[in-house]
XYZ file of C-alpha atoms in Angstrom:
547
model
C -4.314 -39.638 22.273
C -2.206 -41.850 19.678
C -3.568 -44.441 18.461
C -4.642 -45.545 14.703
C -8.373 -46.376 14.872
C -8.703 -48.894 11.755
C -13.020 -48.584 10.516
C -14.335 -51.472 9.217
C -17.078 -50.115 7.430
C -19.267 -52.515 5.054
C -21.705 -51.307 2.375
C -24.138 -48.709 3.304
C -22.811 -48.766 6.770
C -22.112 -44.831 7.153
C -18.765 -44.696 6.176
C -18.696 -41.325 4.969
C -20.896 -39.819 8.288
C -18.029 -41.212 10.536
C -14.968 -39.968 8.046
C -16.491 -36.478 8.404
C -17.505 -36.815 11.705
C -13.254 -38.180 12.883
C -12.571 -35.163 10.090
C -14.381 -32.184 11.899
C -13.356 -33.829 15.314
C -9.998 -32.582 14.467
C -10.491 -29.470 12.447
C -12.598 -27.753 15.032
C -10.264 -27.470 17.056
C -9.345 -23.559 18.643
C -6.642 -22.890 15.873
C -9.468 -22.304 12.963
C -6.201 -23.237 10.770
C -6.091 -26.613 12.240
C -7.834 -28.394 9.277
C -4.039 -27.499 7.249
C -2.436 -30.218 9.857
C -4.158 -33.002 8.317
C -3.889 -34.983 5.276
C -6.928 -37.187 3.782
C -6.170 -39.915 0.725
C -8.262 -42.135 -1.173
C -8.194 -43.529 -4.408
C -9.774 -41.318 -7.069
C -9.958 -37.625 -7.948
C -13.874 -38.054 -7.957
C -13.740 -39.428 -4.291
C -11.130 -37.011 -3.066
C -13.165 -34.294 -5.167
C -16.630 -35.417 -2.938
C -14.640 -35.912 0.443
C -13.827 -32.151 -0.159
C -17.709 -31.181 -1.166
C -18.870 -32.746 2.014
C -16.675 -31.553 5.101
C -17.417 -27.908 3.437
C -20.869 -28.516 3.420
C -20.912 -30.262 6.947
C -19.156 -27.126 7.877
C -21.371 -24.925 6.281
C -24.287 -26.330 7.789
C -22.780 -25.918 11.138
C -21.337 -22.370 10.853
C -25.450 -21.720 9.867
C -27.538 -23.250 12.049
C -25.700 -26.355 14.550
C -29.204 -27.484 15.068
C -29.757 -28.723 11.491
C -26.567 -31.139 11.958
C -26.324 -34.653 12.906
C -22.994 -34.173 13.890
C -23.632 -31.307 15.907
C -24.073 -33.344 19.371
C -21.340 -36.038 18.902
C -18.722 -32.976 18.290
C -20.191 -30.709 20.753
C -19.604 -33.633 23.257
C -15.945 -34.967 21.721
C -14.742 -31.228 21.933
C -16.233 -30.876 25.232
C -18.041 -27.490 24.363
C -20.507 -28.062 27.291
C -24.189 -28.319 27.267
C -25.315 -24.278 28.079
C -22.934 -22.576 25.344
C -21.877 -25.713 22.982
C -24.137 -25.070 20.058
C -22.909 -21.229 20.576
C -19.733 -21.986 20.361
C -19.861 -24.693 17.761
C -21.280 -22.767 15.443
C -18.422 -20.233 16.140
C -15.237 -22.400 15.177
C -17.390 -23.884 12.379
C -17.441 -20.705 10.908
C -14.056 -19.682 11.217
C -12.792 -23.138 10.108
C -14.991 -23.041 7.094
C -13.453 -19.362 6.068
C -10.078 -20.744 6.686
C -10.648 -23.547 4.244
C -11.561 -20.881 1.463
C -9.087 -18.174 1.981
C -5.953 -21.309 1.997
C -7.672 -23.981 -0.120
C -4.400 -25.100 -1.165
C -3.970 -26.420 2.346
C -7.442 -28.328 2.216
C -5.013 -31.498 1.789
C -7.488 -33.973 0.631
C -6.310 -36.035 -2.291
C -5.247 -39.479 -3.956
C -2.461 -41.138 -2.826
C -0.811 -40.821 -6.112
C -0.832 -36.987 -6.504
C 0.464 -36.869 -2.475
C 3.630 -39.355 -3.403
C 3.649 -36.986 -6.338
C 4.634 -33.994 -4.546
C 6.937 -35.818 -2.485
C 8.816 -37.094 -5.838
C 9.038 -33.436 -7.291
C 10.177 -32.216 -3.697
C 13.181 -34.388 -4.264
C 13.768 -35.261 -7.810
C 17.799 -34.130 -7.546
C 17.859 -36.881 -5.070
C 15.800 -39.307 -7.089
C 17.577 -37.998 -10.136
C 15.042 -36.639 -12.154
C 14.972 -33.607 -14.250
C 13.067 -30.991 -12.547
C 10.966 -30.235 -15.494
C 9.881 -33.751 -15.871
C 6.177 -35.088 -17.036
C 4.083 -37.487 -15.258
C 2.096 -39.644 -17.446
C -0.441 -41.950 -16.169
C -0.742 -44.010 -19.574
C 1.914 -46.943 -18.817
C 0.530 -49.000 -21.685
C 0.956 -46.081 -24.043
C 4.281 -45.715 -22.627
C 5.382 -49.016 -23.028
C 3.706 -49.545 -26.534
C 5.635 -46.020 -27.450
C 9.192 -47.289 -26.089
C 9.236 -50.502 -27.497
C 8.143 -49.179 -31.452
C 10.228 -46.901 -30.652
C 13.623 -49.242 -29.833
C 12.414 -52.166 -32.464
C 12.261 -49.271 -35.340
C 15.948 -48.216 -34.829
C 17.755 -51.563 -34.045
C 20.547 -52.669 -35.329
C 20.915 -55.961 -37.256
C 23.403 -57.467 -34.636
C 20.968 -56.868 -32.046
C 21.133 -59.108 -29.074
C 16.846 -58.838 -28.921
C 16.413 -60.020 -32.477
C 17.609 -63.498 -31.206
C 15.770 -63.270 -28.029
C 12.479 -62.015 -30.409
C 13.643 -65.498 -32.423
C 12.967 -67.582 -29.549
C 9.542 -66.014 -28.600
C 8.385 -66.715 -32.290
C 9.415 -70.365 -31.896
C 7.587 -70.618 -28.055
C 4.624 -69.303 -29.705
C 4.682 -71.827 -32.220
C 5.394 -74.653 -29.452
C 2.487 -73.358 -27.620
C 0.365 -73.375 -30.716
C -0.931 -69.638 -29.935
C -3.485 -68.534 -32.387
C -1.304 -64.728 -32.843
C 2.273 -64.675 -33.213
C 3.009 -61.480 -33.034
C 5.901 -60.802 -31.203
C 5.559 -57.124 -30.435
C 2.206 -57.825 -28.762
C 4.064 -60.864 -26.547
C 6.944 -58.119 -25.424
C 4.810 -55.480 -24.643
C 2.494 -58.217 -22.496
C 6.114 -59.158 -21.247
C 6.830 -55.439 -19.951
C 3.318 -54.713 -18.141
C 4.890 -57.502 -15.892
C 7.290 -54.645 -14.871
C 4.447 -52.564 -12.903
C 3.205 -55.200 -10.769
C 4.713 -54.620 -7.581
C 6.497 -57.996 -7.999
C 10.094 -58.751 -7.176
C 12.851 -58.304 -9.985
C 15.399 -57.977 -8.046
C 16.907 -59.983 -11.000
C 16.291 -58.120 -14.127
C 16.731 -54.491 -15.412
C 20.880 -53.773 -15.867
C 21.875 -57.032 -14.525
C 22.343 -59.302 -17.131
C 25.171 -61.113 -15.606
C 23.998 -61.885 -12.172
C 21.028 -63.023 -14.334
C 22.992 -65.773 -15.919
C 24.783 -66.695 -12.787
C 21.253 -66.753 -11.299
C 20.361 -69.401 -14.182
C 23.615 -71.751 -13.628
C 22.637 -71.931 -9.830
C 18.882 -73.171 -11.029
C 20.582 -75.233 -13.306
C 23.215 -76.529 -11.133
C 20.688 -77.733 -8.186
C 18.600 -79.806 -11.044
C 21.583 -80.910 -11.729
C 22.651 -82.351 -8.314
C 18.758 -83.915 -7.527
C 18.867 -85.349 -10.694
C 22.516 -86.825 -10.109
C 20.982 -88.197 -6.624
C 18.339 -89.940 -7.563
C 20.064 -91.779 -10.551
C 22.624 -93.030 -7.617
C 19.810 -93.802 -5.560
C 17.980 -95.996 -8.757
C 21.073 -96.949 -9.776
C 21.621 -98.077 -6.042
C 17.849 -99.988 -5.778
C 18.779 -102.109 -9.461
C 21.974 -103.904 -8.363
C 20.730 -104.626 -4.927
C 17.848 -106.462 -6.673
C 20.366 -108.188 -9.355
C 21.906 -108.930 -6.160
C 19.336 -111.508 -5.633
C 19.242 -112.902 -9.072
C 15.910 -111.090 -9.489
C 14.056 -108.345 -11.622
C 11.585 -105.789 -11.120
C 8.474 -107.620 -12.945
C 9.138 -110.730 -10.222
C 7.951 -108.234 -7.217
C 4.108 -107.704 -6.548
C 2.661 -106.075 -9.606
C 4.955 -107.206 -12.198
C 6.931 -105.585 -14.885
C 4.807 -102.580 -14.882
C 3.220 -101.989 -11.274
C 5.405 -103.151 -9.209
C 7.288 -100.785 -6.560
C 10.997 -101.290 -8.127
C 9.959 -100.892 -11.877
C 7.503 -97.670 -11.317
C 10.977 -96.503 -9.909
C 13.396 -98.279 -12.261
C 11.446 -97.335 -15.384
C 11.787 -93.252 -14.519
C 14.611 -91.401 -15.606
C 15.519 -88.443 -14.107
C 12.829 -86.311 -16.021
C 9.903 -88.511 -15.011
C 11.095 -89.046 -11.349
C 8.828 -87.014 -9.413
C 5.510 -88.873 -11.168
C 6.545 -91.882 -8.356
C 5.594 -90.169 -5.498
C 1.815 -89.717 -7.640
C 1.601 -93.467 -7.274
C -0.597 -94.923 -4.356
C 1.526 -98.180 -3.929
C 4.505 -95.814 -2.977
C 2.918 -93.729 -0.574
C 0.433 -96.288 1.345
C 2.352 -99.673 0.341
C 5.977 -99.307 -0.015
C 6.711 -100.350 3.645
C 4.243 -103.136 3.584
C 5.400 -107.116 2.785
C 2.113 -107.441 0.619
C 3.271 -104.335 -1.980
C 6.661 -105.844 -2.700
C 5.828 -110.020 -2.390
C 2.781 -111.800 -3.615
C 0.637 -113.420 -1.004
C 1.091 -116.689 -3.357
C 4.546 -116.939 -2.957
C 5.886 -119.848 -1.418
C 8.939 -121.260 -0.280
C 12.486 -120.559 -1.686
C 11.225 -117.662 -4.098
C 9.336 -116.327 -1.227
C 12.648 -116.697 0.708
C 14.590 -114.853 -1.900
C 11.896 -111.731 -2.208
C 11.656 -111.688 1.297
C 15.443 -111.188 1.557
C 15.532 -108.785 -1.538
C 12.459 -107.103 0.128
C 14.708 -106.033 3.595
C 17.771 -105.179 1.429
C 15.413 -102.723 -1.292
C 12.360 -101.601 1.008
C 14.661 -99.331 3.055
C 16.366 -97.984 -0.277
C 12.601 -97.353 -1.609
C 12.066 -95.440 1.429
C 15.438 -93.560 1.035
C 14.153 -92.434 -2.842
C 10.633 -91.852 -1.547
C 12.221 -89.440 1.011
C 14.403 -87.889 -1.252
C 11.841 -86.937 -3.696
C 9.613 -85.377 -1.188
C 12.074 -83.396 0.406
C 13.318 -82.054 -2.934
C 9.884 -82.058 -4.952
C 9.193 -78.316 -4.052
C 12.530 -76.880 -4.991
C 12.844 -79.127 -8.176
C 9.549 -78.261 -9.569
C 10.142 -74.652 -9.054
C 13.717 -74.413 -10.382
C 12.404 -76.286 -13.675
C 9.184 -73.626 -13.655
C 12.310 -70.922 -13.602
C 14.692 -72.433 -16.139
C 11.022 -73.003 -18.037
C 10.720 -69.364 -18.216
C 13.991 -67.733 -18.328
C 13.496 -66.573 -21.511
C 10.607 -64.070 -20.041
C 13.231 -62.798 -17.494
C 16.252 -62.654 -19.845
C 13.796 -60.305 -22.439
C 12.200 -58.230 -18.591
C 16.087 -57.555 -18.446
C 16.172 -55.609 -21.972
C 12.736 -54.601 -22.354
C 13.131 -52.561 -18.942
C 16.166 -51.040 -20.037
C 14.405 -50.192 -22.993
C 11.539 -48.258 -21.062
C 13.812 -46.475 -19.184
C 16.317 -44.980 -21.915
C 13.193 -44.045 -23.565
C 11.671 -41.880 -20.389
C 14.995 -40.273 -19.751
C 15.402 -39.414 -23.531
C 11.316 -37.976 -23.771
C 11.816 -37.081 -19.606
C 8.796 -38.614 -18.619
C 8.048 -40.352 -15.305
C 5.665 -43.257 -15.133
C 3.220 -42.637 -12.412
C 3.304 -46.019 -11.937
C 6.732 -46.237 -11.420
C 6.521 -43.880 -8.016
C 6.149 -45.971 -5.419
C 8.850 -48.491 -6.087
C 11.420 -45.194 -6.647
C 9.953 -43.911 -3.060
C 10.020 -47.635 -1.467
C 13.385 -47.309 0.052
C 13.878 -43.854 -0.025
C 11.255 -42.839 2.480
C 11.502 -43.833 6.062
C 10.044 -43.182 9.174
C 13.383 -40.918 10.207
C 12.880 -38.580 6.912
C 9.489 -37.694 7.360
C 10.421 -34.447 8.835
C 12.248 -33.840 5.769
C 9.660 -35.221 3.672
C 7.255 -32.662 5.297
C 9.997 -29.700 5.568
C 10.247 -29.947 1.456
C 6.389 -30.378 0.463
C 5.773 -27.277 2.455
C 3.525 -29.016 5.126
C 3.684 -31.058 8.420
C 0.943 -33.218 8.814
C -0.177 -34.879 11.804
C -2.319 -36.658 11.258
C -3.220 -38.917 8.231
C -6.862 -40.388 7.276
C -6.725 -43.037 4.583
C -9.907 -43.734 2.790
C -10.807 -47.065 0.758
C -7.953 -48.760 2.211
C -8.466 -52.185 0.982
C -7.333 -51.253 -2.266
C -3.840 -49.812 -1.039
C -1.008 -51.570 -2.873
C 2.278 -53.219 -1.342
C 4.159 -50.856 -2.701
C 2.084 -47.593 -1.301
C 2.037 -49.387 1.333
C 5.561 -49.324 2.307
C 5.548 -45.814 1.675
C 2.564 -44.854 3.977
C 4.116 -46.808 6.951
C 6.831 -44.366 7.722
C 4.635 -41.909 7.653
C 2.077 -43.333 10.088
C 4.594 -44.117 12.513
C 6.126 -40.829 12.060
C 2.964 -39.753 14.088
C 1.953 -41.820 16.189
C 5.187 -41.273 17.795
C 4.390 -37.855 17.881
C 1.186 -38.850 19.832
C -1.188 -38.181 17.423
C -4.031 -40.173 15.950
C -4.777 -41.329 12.691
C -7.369 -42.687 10.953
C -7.864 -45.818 7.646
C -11.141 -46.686 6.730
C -11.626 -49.816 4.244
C -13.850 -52.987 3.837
C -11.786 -56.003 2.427
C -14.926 -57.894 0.785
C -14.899 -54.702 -1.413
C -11.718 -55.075 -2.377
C -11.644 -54.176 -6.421
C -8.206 -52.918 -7.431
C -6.104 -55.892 -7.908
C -5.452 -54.845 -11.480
C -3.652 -52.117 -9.562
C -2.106 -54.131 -7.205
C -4.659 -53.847 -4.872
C -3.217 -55.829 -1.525
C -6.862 -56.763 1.249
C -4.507 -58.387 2.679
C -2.802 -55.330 4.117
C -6.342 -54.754 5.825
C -6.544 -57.873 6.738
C -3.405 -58.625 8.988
C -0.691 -56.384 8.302
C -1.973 -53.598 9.772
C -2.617 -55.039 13.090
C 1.130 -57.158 12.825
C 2.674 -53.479 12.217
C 0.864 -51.594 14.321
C -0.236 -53.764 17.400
C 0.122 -50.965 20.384
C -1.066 -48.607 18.440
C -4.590 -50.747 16.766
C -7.853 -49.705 17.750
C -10.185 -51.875 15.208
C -14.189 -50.568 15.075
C -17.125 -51.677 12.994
C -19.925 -50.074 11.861
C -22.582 -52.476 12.024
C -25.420 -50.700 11.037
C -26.683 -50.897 7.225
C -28.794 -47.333 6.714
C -29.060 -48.422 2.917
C -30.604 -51.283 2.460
C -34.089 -52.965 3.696
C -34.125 -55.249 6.249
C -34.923 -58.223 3.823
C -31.875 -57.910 1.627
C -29.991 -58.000 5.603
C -31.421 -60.623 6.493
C -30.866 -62.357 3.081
C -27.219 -61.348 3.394
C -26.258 -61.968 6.787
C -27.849 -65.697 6.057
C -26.069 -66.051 2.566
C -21.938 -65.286 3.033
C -21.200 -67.281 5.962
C -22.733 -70.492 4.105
C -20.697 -69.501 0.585
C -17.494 -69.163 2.922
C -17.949 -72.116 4.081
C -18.634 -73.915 0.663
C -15.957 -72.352 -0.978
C -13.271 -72.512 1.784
C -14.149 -76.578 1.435
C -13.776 -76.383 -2.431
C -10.505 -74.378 -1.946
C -9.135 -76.596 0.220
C -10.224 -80.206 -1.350
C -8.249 -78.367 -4.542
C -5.392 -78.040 -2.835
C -5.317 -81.503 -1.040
C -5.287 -83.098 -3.926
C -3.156 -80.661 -5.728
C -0.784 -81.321 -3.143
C -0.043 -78.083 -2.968
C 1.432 -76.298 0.285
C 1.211 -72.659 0.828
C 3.953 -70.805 1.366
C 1.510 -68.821 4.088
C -0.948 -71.153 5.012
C -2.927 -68.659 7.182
C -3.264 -66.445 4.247
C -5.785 -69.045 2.777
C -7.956 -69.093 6.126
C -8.236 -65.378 5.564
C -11.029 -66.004 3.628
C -13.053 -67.587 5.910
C -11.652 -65.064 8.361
C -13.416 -61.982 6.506
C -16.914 -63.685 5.966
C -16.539 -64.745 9.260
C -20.717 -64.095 10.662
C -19.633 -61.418 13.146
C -17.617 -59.371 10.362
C -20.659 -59.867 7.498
C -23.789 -59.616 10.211
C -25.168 -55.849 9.595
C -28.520 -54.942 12.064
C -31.350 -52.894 10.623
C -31.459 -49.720 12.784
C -34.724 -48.828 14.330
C -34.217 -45.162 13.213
C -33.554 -46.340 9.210
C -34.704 -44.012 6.856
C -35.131 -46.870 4.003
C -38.466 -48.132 4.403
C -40.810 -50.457 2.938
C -39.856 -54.390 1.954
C -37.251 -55.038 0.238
C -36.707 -57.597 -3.458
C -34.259 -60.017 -3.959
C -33.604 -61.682 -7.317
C -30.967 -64.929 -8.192
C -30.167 -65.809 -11.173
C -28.428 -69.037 -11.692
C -26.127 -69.287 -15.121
C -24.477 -72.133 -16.572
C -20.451 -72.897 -16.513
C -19.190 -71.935 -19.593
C -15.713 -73.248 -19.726
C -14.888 -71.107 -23.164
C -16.146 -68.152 -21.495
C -14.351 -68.347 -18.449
C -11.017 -69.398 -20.673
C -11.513 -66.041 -23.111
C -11.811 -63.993 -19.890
């Protein structure tokens, strides 16, 4: 049957019982060879290495004595063996997948993600362009710490980087960082390069680079030009009336027309801060004093119904521009960091073709767009192997990037109808510093894959005593809760809007009680009461800050 059954399996929940279990499902199958059809990847050679260690000695135990396996009824029944001769026969393909394992370990396909995708780059490094005898090196900070020595030791004094070195010696000095060394800010610079994020921009492309900064700089530009027409606009309409902006409500400093009159174009975004704009500027009371009285109440009122419409107007403007002003300032702000990505990349590169060395890290973005669902045939044809089915392990940590690589190849079979297997737990997510995505687990699985999605949890906890469950199940929901509330009180007054706003519900999605709550099961082997301990520490600002 296809379908991609997606395990949800928290802490001590059995994870590794039901990965061998779907494993040996598919293994023990008639063709003792079968096991060669499927591919397992996880995250580390030490979890790869015990994935290995415990389907042979599953196996093992089975091709010796089915009776001493807890597998042994679940498979008997899932391979429909029958009930007289199912131990009998069990034991049989066991034993003949177990020998097949041995005699063609090199088809025992269980392995990282990275040395798979490695394979598939050496299968087609003509096509990547690579030199076939190239090395992989896992190091990137050595690399990068290598290249640029390497480039700053032989550069010329005309140099176009010794002027863009210039300018990171004087921000460093603006910023009043305690180290100016410049070769430690452009190798920080470069690691920027291997994290998965979008530089479409950069590396060879100087000149759509600058054209990129005149369009940033031209839309300033034009808001800018706007609102000074707009100000400019609001002041004669109230000379109009013979007045000025410290004769309206508040005076020469509060008042609605001088906390706009007194911003230039810099400062013209702090008006919509102000509370008088956003909950007064429509109101009588926020332009006129309730003391006015006769003829100069006449005359404000009048100046009020000319200006209050044009405050509106700015108010407006500001808003609807605020987001794309901010941001094109926060990009002309740090230009400087892309225009130095642009050479510092080149740099990296010339120096891996001249040593020919290719960055591990650098595998996934090469594969991105060279991979699809239509070459996996070819993909397969070249590595020497057709898989059909593919069991990811640890899946919460699984990057964008590997991501997009995986995908094809997923699809690939389930349109083949075969089934496939990821097994992950979001809230132990721990590989952002290698650009760890949960949120692949979290939605984009099921978005991709919606026919095909068969979620399950395991929600059993055969580690831990029932106390620390209890204690648990009680706990997370209530921190969700308190720290959705903090999250979004931040943001409120932030004012900031999410690009995604679902993605910040996800939170409370995952520690949701029915994806936390783990049951104690009556046949537990952990025994005995259980301890919990809190500690409670102090907020130490300067230790958070050095972190």
């Amino acid at each position: 049957m296809s379908y991609l059954k997606v395990l949800k399996a928290s802490a001590g929940s059995g994870k590794t019982f039901n990965l061998t279990q779907e494993y040996l499902k598919l293994a023990l199958r008639r063709n003792p060879r079968y096991f060669s059809r499927i591919l397992g990847m996880t995250f580390t050679n030490k979890a790869a290495g015990e994935m290995k260690e415990n389907i042979l000695e599953k196996l093992n135990k089975l091709a010796i004595d089915p009776n001493s396996s807890s597998h042994c009824d679940e498979l008997i029944s899932s391979l429909g063996l029958g009930e007289g001769s199912g131990k009998t026969e069990l034991k049989k393909r066991a034993r003949a997948a177990r020998d097949a394992i041995l005699l063609n370990y090199h088809d025992f396909s269980l392995s990282t993600i990275d040395s798979f995708f490695q394979r598939i780059v050496r299968a087609f490094f003509r096509e990547l362009n690579l030199a076939s005898n190239f090395d992989v090196n896992l190091d990137t900070k050595e690399v990068i710490s290598n290249a640029i020595d390497d480039y700053l030791f032989s550069m010329e004094e005309n140099d176009p980087l010794i002027e863009q070195i210039n300018d990171i010696q004087d921000q460093l000095i603006r910023d009043e960082k305690s180290s100016l060394n410049y070769k430690k800010e452009l190798k920080k610079l470069a690691g920027e390069l291997f994290k998965e994020l979008d530089f479409s921009l950069s590396a060879g492309n100087e000149e759509e680079l600058r054209d990129f900064k005149k369009e940033l700089e031209g839309e300033v530009r034009a808001i800018e030009g706007q609102y000074l027409e707009l100000r400019e606009q609001l002041r004669k309409e109230i000379e109009k009336y013979d007045l000025m902006a410290g004769d309206f409500s508040g005076g020469s400093s509060r008042s609605i027309p001088a906390m706009i009159l007194s911003r230039d174009e810099d400062k013209m975004m702090e008006i919509l801060e102000k509370a008088t704009i956003q909950n007064k500027l429509e109101l009588e009371e926020g332009w006129v004093k309730k003391s006015e009285k006769g003829a100069r109440k006449e005359q404000l009122m009048a100046a009020f119904n000319t200006c209050m419409p044009l405050g509106l107007q700015i108010r407006e403007f500001l808003t609807e521009n605020r987001e794309n002003y901010i941001t094109n300032n926060l990009l002309l702000e740090n230009y400087l960091s892309y225009e130095v990505l642009s050479k510092v990349e080149n740099i990296i590169d010339q120096y891996l073709s001249k040593e020919n060395i290719f960055l591990l890290g650098k595998t996934y973005k090469l594969l991105r767009d060279f991979v699809t669902e239509a070459d996996s045939p070819l993909v397969y044809e070249r590595i020497g192997n057709h898989y059909k089915h593919i069991f990811i392990d640890e899946f919460q940590d699984t990057s964008r990037y590997q991501y997009d690589n995986i995908e094809p190849l997923l699809c690939e079979s389930l349109g083949s109808g075969n089934y496939n297997l990821i097994v992950g737990d979001i809230k132990q997510a721990i590989y952002r510093f290698r650009n760890g995505d949960w949120a692949l687990l979290g939605s984009q699985v099921q978005q991709d894959f919606g026919p095909w999605f068969r979620e399950e949890k395991l929600l059993h906890n055969w580690r831990s005593r029932k106390e620390i469950i209890d204690f648990n199940n009680e706990l997370f929901p209530l921190l969700t809760e308190s720290v959705q509330q903090h999250l979004s009180s931040e943001m409120e007054e932030a004012e900031f809007r999410p690009h995604d706003p679902e993605t910040f519900k996800l939170l409370e999605e995952i520690y949701r009680s029915d994806n936390v709550h783990q049951q104690y099961p009556e046949k537990a082997s952990v025994k005995g009461k259980g301890h919990i301990q809190i500690e409670f520490r102090a907020y130490d600002k300067e230790e958070v800050d050095n972190k």
